[in-house]
Short mmCIF file of C-alpha atoms in Angstrom, two decimals:
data_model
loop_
_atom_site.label_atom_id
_atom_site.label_comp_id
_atom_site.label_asym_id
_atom_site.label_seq_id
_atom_site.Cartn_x
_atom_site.Cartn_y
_atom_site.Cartn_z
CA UNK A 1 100.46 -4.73 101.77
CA UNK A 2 99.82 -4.65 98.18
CA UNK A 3 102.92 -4.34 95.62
CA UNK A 4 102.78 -3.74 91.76
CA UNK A 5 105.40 -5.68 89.70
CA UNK A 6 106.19 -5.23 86.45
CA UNK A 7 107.59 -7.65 83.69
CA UNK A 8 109.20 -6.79 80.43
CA UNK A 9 109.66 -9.84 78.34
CA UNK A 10 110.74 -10.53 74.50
CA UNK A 11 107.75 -11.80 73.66
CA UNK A 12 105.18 -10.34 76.64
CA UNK A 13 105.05 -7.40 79.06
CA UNK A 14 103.32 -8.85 81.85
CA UNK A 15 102.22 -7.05 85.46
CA UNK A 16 100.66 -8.16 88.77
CA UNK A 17 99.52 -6.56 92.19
CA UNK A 18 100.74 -8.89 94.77
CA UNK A 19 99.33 -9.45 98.11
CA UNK A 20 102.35 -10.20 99.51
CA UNK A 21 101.17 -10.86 103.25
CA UNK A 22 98.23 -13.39 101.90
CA UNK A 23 101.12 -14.47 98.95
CA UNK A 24 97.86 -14.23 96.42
CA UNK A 25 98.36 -12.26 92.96
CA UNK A 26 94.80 -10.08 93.21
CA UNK A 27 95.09 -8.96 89.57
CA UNK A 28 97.68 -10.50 86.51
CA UNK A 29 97.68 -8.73 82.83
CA UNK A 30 99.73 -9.70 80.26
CA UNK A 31 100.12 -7.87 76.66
CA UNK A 32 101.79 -8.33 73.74
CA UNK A 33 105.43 -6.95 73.53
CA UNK A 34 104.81 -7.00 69.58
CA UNK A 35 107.85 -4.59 68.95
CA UNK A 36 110.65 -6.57 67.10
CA UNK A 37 111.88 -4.39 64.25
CA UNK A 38 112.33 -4.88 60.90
CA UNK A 39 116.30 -5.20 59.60
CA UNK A 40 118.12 -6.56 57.24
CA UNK A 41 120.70 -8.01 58.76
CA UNK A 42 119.88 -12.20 59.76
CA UNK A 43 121.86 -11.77 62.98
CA UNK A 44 120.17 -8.80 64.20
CA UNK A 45 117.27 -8.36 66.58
CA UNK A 46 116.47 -5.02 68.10
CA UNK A 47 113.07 -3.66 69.37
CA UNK A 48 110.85 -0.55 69.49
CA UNK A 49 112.14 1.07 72.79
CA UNK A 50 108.92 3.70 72.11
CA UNK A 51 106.76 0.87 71.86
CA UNK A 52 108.07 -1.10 75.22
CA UNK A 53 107.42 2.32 76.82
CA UNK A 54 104.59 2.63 76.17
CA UNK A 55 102.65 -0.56 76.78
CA UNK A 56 104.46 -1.02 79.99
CA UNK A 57 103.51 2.53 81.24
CA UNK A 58 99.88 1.95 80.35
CA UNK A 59 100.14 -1.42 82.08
CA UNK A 60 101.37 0.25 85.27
CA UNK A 61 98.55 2.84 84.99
CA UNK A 62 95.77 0.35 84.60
CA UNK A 63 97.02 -1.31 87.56
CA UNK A 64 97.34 1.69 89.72
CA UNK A 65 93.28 2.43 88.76
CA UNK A 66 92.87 -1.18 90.39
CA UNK A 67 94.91 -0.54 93.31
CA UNK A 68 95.70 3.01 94.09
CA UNK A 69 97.01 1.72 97.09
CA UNK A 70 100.20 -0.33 96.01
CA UNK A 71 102.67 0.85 98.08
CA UNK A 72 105.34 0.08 95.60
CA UNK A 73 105.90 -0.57 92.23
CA UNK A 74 109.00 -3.32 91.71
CA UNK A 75 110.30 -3.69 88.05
CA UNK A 76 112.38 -6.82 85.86
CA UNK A 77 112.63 -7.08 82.25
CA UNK A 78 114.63 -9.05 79.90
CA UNK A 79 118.37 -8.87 80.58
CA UNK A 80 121.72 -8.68 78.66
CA UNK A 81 120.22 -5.86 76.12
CA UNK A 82 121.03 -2.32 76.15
CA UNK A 83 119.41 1.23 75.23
CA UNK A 84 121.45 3.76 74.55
CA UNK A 85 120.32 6.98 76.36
CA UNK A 86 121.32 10.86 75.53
CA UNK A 87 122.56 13.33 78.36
CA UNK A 88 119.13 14.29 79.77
CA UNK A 89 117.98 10.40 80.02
CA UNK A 90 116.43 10.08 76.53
CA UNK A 91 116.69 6.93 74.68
CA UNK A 92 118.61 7.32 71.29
CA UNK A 93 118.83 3.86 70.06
CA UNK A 94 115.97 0.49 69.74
CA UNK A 95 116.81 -1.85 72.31
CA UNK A 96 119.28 -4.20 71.22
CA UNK A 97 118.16 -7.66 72.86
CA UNK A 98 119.33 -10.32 74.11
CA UNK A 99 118.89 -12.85 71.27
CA UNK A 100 121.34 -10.01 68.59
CA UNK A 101 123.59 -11.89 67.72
CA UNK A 102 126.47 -9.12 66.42
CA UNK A 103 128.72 -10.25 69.14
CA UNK A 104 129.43 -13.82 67.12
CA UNK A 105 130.22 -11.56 64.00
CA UNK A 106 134.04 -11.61 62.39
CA UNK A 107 136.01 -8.68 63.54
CA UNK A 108 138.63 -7.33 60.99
CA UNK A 109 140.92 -10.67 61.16
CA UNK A 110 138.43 -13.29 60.42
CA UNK A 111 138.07 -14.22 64.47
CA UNK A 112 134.80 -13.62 66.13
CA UNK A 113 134.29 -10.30 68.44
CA UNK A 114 134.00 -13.14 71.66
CA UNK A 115 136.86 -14.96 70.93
CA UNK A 116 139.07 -11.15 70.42
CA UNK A 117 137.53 -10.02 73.35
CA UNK A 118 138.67 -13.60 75.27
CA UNK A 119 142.09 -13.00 73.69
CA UNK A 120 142.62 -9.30 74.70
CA UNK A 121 140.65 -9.39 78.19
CA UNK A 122 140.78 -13.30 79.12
CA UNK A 123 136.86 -13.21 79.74
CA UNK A 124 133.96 -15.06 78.15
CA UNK A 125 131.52 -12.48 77.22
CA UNK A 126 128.49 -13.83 75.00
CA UNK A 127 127.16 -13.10 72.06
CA UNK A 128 123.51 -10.81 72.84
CA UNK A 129 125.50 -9.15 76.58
CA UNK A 130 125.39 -5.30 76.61
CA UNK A 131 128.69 -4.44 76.60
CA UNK A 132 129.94 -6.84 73.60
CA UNK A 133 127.02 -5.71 71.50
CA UNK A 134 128.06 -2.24 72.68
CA UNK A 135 131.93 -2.96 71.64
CA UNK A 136 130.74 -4.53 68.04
CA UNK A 137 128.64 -1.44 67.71
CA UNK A 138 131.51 1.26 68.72
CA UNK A 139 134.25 -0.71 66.32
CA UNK A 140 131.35 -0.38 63.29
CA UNK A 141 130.00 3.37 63.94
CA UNK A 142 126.78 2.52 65.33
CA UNK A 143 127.20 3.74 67.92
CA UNK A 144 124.89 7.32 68.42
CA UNK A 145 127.02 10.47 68.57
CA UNK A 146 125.03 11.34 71.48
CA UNK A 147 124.87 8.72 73.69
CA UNK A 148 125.51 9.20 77.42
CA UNK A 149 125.01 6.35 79.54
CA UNK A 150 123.40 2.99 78.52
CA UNK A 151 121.46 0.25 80.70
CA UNK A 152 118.65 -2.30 80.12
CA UNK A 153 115.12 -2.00 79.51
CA UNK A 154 113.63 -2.31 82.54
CA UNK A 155 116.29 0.50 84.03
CA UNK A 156 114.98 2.81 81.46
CA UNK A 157 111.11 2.00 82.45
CA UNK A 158 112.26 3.24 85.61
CA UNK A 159 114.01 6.34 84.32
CA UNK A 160 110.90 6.68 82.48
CA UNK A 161 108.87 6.41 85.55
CA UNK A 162 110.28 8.38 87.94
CA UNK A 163 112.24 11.63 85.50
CA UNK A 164 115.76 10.83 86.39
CA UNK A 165 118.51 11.74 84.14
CA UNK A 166 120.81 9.27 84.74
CA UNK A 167 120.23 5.24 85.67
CA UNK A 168 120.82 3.45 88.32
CA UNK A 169 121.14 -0.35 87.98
CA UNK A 170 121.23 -3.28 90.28
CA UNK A 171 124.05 -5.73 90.05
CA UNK A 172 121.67 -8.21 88.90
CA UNK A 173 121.17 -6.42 85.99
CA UNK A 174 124.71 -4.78 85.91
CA UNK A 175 126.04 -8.65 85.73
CA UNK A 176 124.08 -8.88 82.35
CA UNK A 177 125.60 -6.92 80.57
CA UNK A 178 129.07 -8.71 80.91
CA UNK A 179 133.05 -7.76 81.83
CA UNK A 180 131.17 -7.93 85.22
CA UNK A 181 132.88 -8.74 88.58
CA UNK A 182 130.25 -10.62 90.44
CA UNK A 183 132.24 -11.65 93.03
CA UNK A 184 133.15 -7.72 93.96
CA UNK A 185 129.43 -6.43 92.65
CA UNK A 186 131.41 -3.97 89.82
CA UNK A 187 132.30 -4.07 86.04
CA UNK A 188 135.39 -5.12 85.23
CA UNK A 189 136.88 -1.52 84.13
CA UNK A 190 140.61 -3.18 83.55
CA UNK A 191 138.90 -5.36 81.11
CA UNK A 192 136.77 -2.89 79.46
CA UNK A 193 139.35 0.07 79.08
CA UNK A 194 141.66 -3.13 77.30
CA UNK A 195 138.73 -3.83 75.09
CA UNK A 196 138.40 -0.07 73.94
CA UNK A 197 134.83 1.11 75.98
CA UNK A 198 134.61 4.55 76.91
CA UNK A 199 133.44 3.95 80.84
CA UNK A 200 131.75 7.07 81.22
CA UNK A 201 129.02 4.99 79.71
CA UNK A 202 128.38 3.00 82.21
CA UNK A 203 125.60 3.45 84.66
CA UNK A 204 125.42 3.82 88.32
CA UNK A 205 125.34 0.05 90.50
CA UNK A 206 123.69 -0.48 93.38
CA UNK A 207 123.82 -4.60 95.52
CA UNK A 208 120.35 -3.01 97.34
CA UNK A 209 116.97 -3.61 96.32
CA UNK A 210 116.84 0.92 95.76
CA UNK A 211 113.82 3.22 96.06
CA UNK A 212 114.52 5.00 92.47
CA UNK A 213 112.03 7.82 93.18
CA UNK A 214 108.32 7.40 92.33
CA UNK A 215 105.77 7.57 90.12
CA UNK A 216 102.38 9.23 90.88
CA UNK A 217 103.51 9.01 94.47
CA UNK A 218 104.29 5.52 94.96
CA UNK A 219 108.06 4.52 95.37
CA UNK A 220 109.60 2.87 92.24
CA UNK A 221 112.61 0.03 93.28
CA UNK A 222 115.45 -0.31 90.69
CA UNK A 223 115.13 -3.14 88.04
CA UNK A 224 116.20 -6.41 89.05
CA UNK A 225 116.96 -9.20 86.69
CA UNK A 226 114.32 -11.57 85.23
CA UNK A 227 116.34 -14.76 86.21
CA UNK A 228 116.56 -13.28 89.98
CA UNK A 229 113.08 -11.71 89.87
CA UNK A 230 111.65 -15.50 88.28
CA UNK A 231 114.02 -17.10 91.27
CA UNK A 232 112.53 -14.81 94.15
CA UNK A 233 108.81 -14.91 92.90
CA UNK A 234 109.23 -19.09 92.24
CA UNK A 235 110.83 -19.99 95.10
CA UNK A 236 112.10 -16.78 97.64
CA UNK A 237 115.16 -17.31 99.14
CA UNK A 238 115.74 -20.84 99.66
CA UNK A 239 118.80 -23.48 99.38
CA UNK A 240 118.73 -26.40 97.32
CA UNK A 241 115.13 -25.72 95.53
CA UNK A 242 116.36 -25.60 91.97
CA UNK A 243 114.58 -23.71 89.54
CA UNK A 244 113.66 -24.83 86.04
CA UNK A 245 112.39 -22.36 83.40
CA UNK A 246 111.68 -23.49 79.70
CA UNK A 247 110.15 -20.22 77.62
CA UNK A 248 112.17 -18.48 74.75
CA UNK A 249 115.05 -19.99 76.25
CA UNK A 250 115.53 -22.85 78.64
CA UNK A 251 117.35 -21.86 82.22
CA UNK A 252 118.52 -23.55 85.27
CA UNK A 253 119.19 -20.95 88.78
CA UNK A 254 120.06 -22.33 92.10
CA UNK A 255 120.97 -20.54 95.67
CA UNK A 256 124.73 -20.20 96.72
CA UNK A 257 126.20 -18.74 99.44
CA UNK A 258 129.47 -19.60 97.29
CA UNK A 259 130.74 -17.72 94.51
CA UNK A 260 130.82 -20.49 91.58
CA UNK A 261 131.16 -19.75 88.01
CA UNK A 262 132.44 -22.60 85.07
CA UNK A 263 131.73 -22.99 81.40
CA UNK A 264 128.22 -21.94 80.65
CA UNK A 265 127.55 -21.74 84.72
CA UNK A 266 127.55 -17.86 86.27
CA UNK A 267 127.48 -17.08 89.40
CA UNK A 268 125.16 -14.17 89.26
CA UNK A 269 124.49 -11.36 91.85
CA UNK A 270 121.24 -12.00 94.12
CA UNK A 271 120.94 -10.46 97.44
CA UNK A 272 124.03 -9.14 99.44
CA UNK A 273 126.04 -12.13 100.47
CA UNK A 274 124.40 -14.39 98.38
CA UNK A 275 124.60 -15.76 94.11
CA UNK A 276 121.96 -17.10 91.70
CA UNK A 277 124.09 -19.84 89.87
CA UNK A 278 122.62 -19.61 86.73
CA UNK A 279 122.92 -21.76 83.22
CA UNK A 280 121.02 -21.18 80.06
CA UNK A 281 120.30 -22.94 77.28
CA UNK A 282 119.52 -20.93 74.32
CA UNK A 283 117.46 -22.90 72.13
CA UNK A 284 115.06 -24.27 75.18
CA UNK A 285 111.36 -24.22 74.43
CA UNK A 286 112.27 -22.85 70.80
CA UNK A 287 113.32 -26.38 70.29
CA UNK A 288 109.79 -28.19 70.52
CA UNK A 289 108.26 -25.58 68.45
CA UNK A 290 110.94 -26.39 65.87
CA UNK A 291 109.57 -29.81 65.89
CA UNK A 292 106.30 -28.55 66.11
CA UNK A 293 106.66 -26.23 62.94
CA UNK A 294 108.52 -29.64 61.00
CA UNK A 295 105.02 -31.72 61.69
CA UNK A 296 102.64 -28.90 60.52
CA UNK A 297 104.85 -28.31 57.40
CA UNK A 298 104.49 -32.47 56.88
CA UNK A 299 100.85 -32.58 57.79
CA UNK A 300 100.49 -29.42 54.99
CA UNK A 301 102.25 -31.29 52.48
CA UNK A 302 100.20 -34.35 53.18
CA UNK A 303 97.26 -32.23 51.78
CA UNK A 304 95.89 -31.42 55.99
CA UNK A 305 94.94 -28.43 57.10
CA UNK A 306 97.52 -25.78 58.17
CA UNK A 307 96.77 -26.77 62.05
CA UNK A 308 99.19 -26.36 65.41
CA UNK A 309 100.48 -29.95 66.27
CA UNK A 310 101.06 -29.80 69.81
CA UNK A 311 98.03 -31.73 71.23
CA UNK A 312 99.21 -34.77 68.97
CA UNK A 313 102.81 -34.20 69.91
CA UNK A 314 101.73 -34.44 73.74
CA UNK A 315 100.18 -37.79 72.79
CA UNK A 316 103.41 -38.89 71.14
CA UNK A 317 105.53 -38.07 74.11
CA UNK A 318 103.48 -39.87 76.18
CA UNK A 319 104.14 -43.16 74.02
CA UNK A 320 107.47 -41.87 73.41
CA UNK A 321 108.60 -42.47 77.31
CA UNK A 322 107.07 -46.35 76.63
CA UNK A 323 110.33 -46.90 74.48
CA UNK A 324 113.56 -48.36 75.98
CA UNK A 325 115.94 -48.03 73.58
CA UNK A 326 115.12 -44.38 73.11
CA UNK A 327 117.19 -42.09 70.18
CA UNK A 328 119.15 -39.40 71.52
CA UNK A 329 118.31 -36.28 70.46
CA UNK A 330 121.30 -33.23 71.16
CA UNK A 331 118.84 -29.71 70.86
CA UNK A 332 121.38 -27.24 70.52
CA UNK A 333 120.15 -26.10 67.80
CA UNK A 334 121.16 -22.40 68.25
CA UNK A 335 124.21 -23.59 69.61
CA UNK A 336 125.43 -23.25 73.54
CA UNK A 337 126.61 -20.01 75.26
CA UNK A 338 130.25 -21.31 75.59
CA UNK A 339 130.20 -23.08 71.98
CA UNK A 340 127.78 -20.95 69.57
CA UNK A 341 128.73 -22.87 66.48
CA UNK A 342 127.29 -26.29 68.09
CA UNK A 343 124.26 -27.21 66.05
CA UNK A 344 121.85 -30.07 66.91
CA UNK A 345 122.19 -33.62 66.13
CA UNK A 346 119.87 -37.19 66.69
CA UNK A 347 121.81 -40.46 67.88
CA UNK A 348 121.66 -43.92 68.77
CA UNK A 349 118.97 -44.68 65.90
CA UNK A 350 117.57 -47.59 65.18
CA UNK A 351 115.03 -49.00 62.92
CA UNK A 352 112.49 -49.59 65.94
CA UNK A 353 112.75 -46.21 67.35
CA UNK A 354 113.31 -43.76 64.64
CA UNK A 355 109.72 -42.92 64.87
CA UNK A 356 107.23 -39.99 65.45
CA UNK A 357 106.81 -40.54 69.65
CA UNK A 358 110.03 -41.09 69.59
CA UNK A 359 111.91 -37.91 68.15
CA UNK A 360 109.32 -36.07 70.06
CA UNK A 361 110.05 -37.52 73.51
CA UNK A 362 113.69 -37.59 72.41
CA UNK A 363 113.29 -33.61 71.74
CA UNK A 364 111.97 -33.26 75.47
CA UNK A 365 114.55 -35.25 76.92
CA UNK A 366 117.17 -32.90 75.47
CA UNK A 367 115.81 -29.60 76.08
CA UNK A 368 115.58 -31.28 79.47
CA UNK A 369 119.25 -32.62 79.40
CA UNK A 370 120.90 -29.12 78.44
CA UNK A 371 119.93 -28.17 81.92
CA UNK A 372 120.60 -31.56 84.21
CA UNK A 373 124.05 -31.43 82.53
CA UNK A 374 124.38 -27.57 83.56
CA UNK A 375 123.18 -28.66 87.45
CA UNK A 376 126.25 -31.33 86.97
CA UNK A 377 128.01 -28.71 86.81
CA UNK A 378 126.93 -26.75 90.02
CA UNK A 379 127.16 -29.81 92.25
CA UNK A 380 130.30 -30.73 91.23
CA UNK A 381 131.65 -26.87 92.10
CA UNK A 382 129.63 -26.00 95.19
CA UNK A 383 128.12 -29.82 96.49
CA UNK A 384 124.26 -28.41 95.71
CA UNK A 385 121.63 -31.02 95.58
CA UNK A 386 118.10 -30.81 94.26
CA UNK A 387 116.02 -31.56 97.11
CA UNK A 388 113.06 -30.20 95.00
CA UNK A 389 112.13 -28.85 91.71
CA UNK A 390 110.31 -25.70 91.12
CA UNK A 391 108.91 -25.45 87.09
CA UNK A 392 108.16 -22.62 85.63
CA UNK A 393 107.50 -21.20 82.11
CA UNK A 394 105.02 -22.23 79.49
CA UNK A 395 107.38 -25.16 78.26
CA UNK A 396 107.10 -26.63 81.05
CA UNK A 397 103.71 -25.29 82.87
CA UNK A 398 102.13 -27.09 79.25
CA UNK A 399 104.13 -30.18 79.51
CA UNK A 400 103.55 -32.97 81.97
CA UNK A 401 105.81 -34.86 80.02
CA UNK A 402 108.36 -32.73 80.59
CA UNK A 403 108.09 -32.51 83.56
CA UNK A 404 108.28 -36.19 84.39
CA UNK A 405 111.27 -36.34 82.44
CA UNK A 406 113.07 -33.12 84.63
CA UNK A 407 111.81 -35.46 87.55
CA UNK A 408 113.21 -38.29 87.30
CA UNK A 409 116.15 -37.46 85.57
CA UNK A 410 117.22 -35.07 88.54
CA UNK A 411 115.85 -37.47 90.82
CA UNK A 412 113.68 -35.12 92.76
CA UNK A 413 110.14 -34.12 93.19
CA UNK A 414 108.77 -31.27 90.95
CA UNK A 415 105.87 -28.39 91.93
CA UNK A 416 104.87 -25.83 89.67
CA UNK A 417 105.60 -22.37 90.70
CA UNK A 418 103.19 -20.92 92.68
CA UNK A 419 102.95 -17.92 90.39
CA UNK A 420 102.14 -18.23 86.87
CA UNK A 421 103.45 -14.47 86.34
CA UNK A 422 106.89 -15.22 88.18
CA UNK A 423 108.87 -12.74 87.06
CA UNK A 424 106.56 -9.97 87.41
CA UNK A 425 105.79 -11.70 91.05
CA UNK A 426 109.51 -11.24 91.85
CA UNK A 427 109.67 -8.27 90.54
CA UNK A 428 106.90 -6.94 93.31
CA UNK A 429 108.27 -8.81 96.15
CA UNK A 430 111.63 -6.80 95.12
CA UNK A 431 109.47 -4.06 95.80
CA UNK A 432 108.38 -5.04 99.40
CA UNK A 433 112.09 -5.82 100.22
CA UNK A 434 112.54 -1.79 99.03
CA UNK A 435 110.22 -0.44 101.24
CA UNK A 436 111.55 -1.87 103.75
CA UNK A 437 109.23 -4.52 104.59
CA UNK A 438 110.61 -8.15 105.91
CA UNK A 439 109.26 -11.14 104.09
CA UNK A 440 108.48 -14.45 106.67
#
């Protein structure tokens, strides 16, 4: 059996056609998302919906000439960000992401929107989720006169895909878009209708892995979320295998068959009886590019050629690790989910190792540390130990550094994820589960 899966990512669209029975990706193709629009506002980061649509749809038709014989076609794209969609399923709006930050913004009283929306509700909704950049947009007029319904990106590929009117969205990707009961599998509508938000906005849920409709004849499964589409194609459904992502972001998702959520941690819906405890750092992988980006600006000024740094940074970490009285290095530099004013910070300095190697291994430690401290978290709740690591993204798929340091701070051994294309992996495997097919 031979599944397509389909990726849409901030910075990549990416799709595969999975073997699932030999568990071998037969053909991977990534392209440039490239759609980020122009504004004026700092905080603001929206994308070409038109554009998105486009790629991806060619992607899944260059796919289908390789393998006319994909028996399904399993979507995932980035979460939390919305497209606002007209009565007959048209999108009206860019896609507001993830990373739009309009949802830390003062309201009319000085306060941010998160902390009025904590106040009048008593949830945590963050800054970049749906429904908050919804609410800033309906209590500023931005909201389109016509808009119908709105869901994520990857719901509207399907849409797209298949001619419905209307979207259907799994939980997964329901839960990203906050004032989400995850525990129950439906939004919070007490919360919202407190908050102001018209519900007859909200799309359709579904906890099943749903046939859509399909798409030149081949059955097309309802979205899932990248974090649970990453977890399924990294490492299926298994307990205590904790997964470690470092891209755009950094994120740490583990199995429960308890519902868990604290500060930062959410317990996020997976399969039916079952949560992806997830925690994310927002900075992540931005953070060594940051430091990359400070040594090329140096080298420049030095009168060196306008080069990328990271194959000398890799031999500074390495001689970095040598040091035992390391400085500490804090890279919440876009601040933390919970606390979006936190900024960054270096510690513990010292003549001997405020040096090169060492602010670069002490910039991998952190971006590692935001995580371990979010796993902390999980075992204290739910009594979850690592019994293995599973690595995946670029950040750390590029860093053996980094992942040394992820080993042997959570004191367990580390693999690489048999997919490089994870998400899009998971996505197809979502796709098998739809048709009804029963993974071993």
């Amino acid at each position: 059996m031979k599944t397509i899966g389909i990726d849409i990512g901030t910075t990549t669209i990416s799709g595969v056609i999975l073997s699932v029975d030999e568990e071998l990706v037969v053909e991977a193709r990534t392209v440039e998302n490239d759609s980020f629009l122009k504004t004026e506002q700092e905080w603001e980061r929206v994308q070409d919906a038109d554009v998105i649509l486009r790629k991806a749809t060619n992607l899944v038709n260059e796919l289908l000439e390789h393998c006319p014989e994909a028996e399904a076609i399993g979507l995932t794209g980035q979460m939390h960000g919305i497209v606002y969609l007209d009565a007959s399923g048209k999108h009206i709006s860019p896609l507001y992401t993830w990373q739009d930050g309009r949802g830390n913004l003062p309201t009319g009283d000085g306060k941010p929107l998160t902390e009025l929306v904590r106040e009048k509700t008593g949830l945590s909704v963050a800054a970049g989720y749906g429904l908050l950049t919804h609410l800033y947009n309906l209590r500023s007029g931005l909201v389109p006169q016509a808009a119908a319904a709105l869901c994520t990106i990857g719901d509207y590929l399907g849409m797209v895909l298949t001619g419905r009117k209307t979207p259907l969205v799994h939980a997964s990707n329901g839960a990203s878009l906050g004032f989400f009961d995850s525990q129950n599998g439906r939004f919070r509508t007490d919360a919202l209708e407190k908050a102001g938000i018209d519900l007859r906005l909200l799309p359709e849920l579904t906890e099943d892995f749903a046939v859509l409709g399909a798409y030149r004849g081949i059955p097309v499964t309802a979205a899932i979320g990248d974090n649970q589409a990453s977890f399924l194609g990294s490492v299926g459904i298994c307990p205590n295998i904790v997964l470690l992502n470092m891209g755009t972001g950094g994120q740490i998702s583990a199995l429960s068959d308890r519902y868990f959520e604290a500060p930062g941690i959410e317990a996020r819906p997976f399969v039916r009886g079952k949560y992806l405890l997830a925690g994310s750092s927002l900075c992540g992988g931005r953070a060594y590019a940051v430091l990359e980006h400070f040594f090329r600006e140096y080298a420049c000024a030095a009168g060196l050629p306008d080069a990328a740094q990271y194959g000398l940074m890799a031999q500074l970490a390495e001689k970095g690790m040598e040091q035992q009285d390391r400085m500490q290095v804090r890279t919440t530099f876009n601040g933390t989910r919970v606390h979006p004013g936190l900024r960054g910070s270096i510690s513990n300095l010292s003549g001997d190792n405020f040096t090169p190697e060492g602010l670069t291994f002490g910039v991998l430690e952190g971006m590692a540390r935001e995580l371990y401290d979010m796993y902390s978290l999980m075992r204290t709740g739910t009594g979850l130990e690592a019994e293995h690591l599973v690595a995946s993204g670029n950040g750390l798929r590029m860093n053996p550094v980094l992942q040394e340091i992820c080993a042997r701070m959570f004191h367990a051994e580390l693999s690489l994820a048999k997919y490089r294309e994870e998400a899009a992996c998971g996505a197809a495997i979502s796709g098998t589960l739809a048709a009804g097919k029963v993974l071993a």
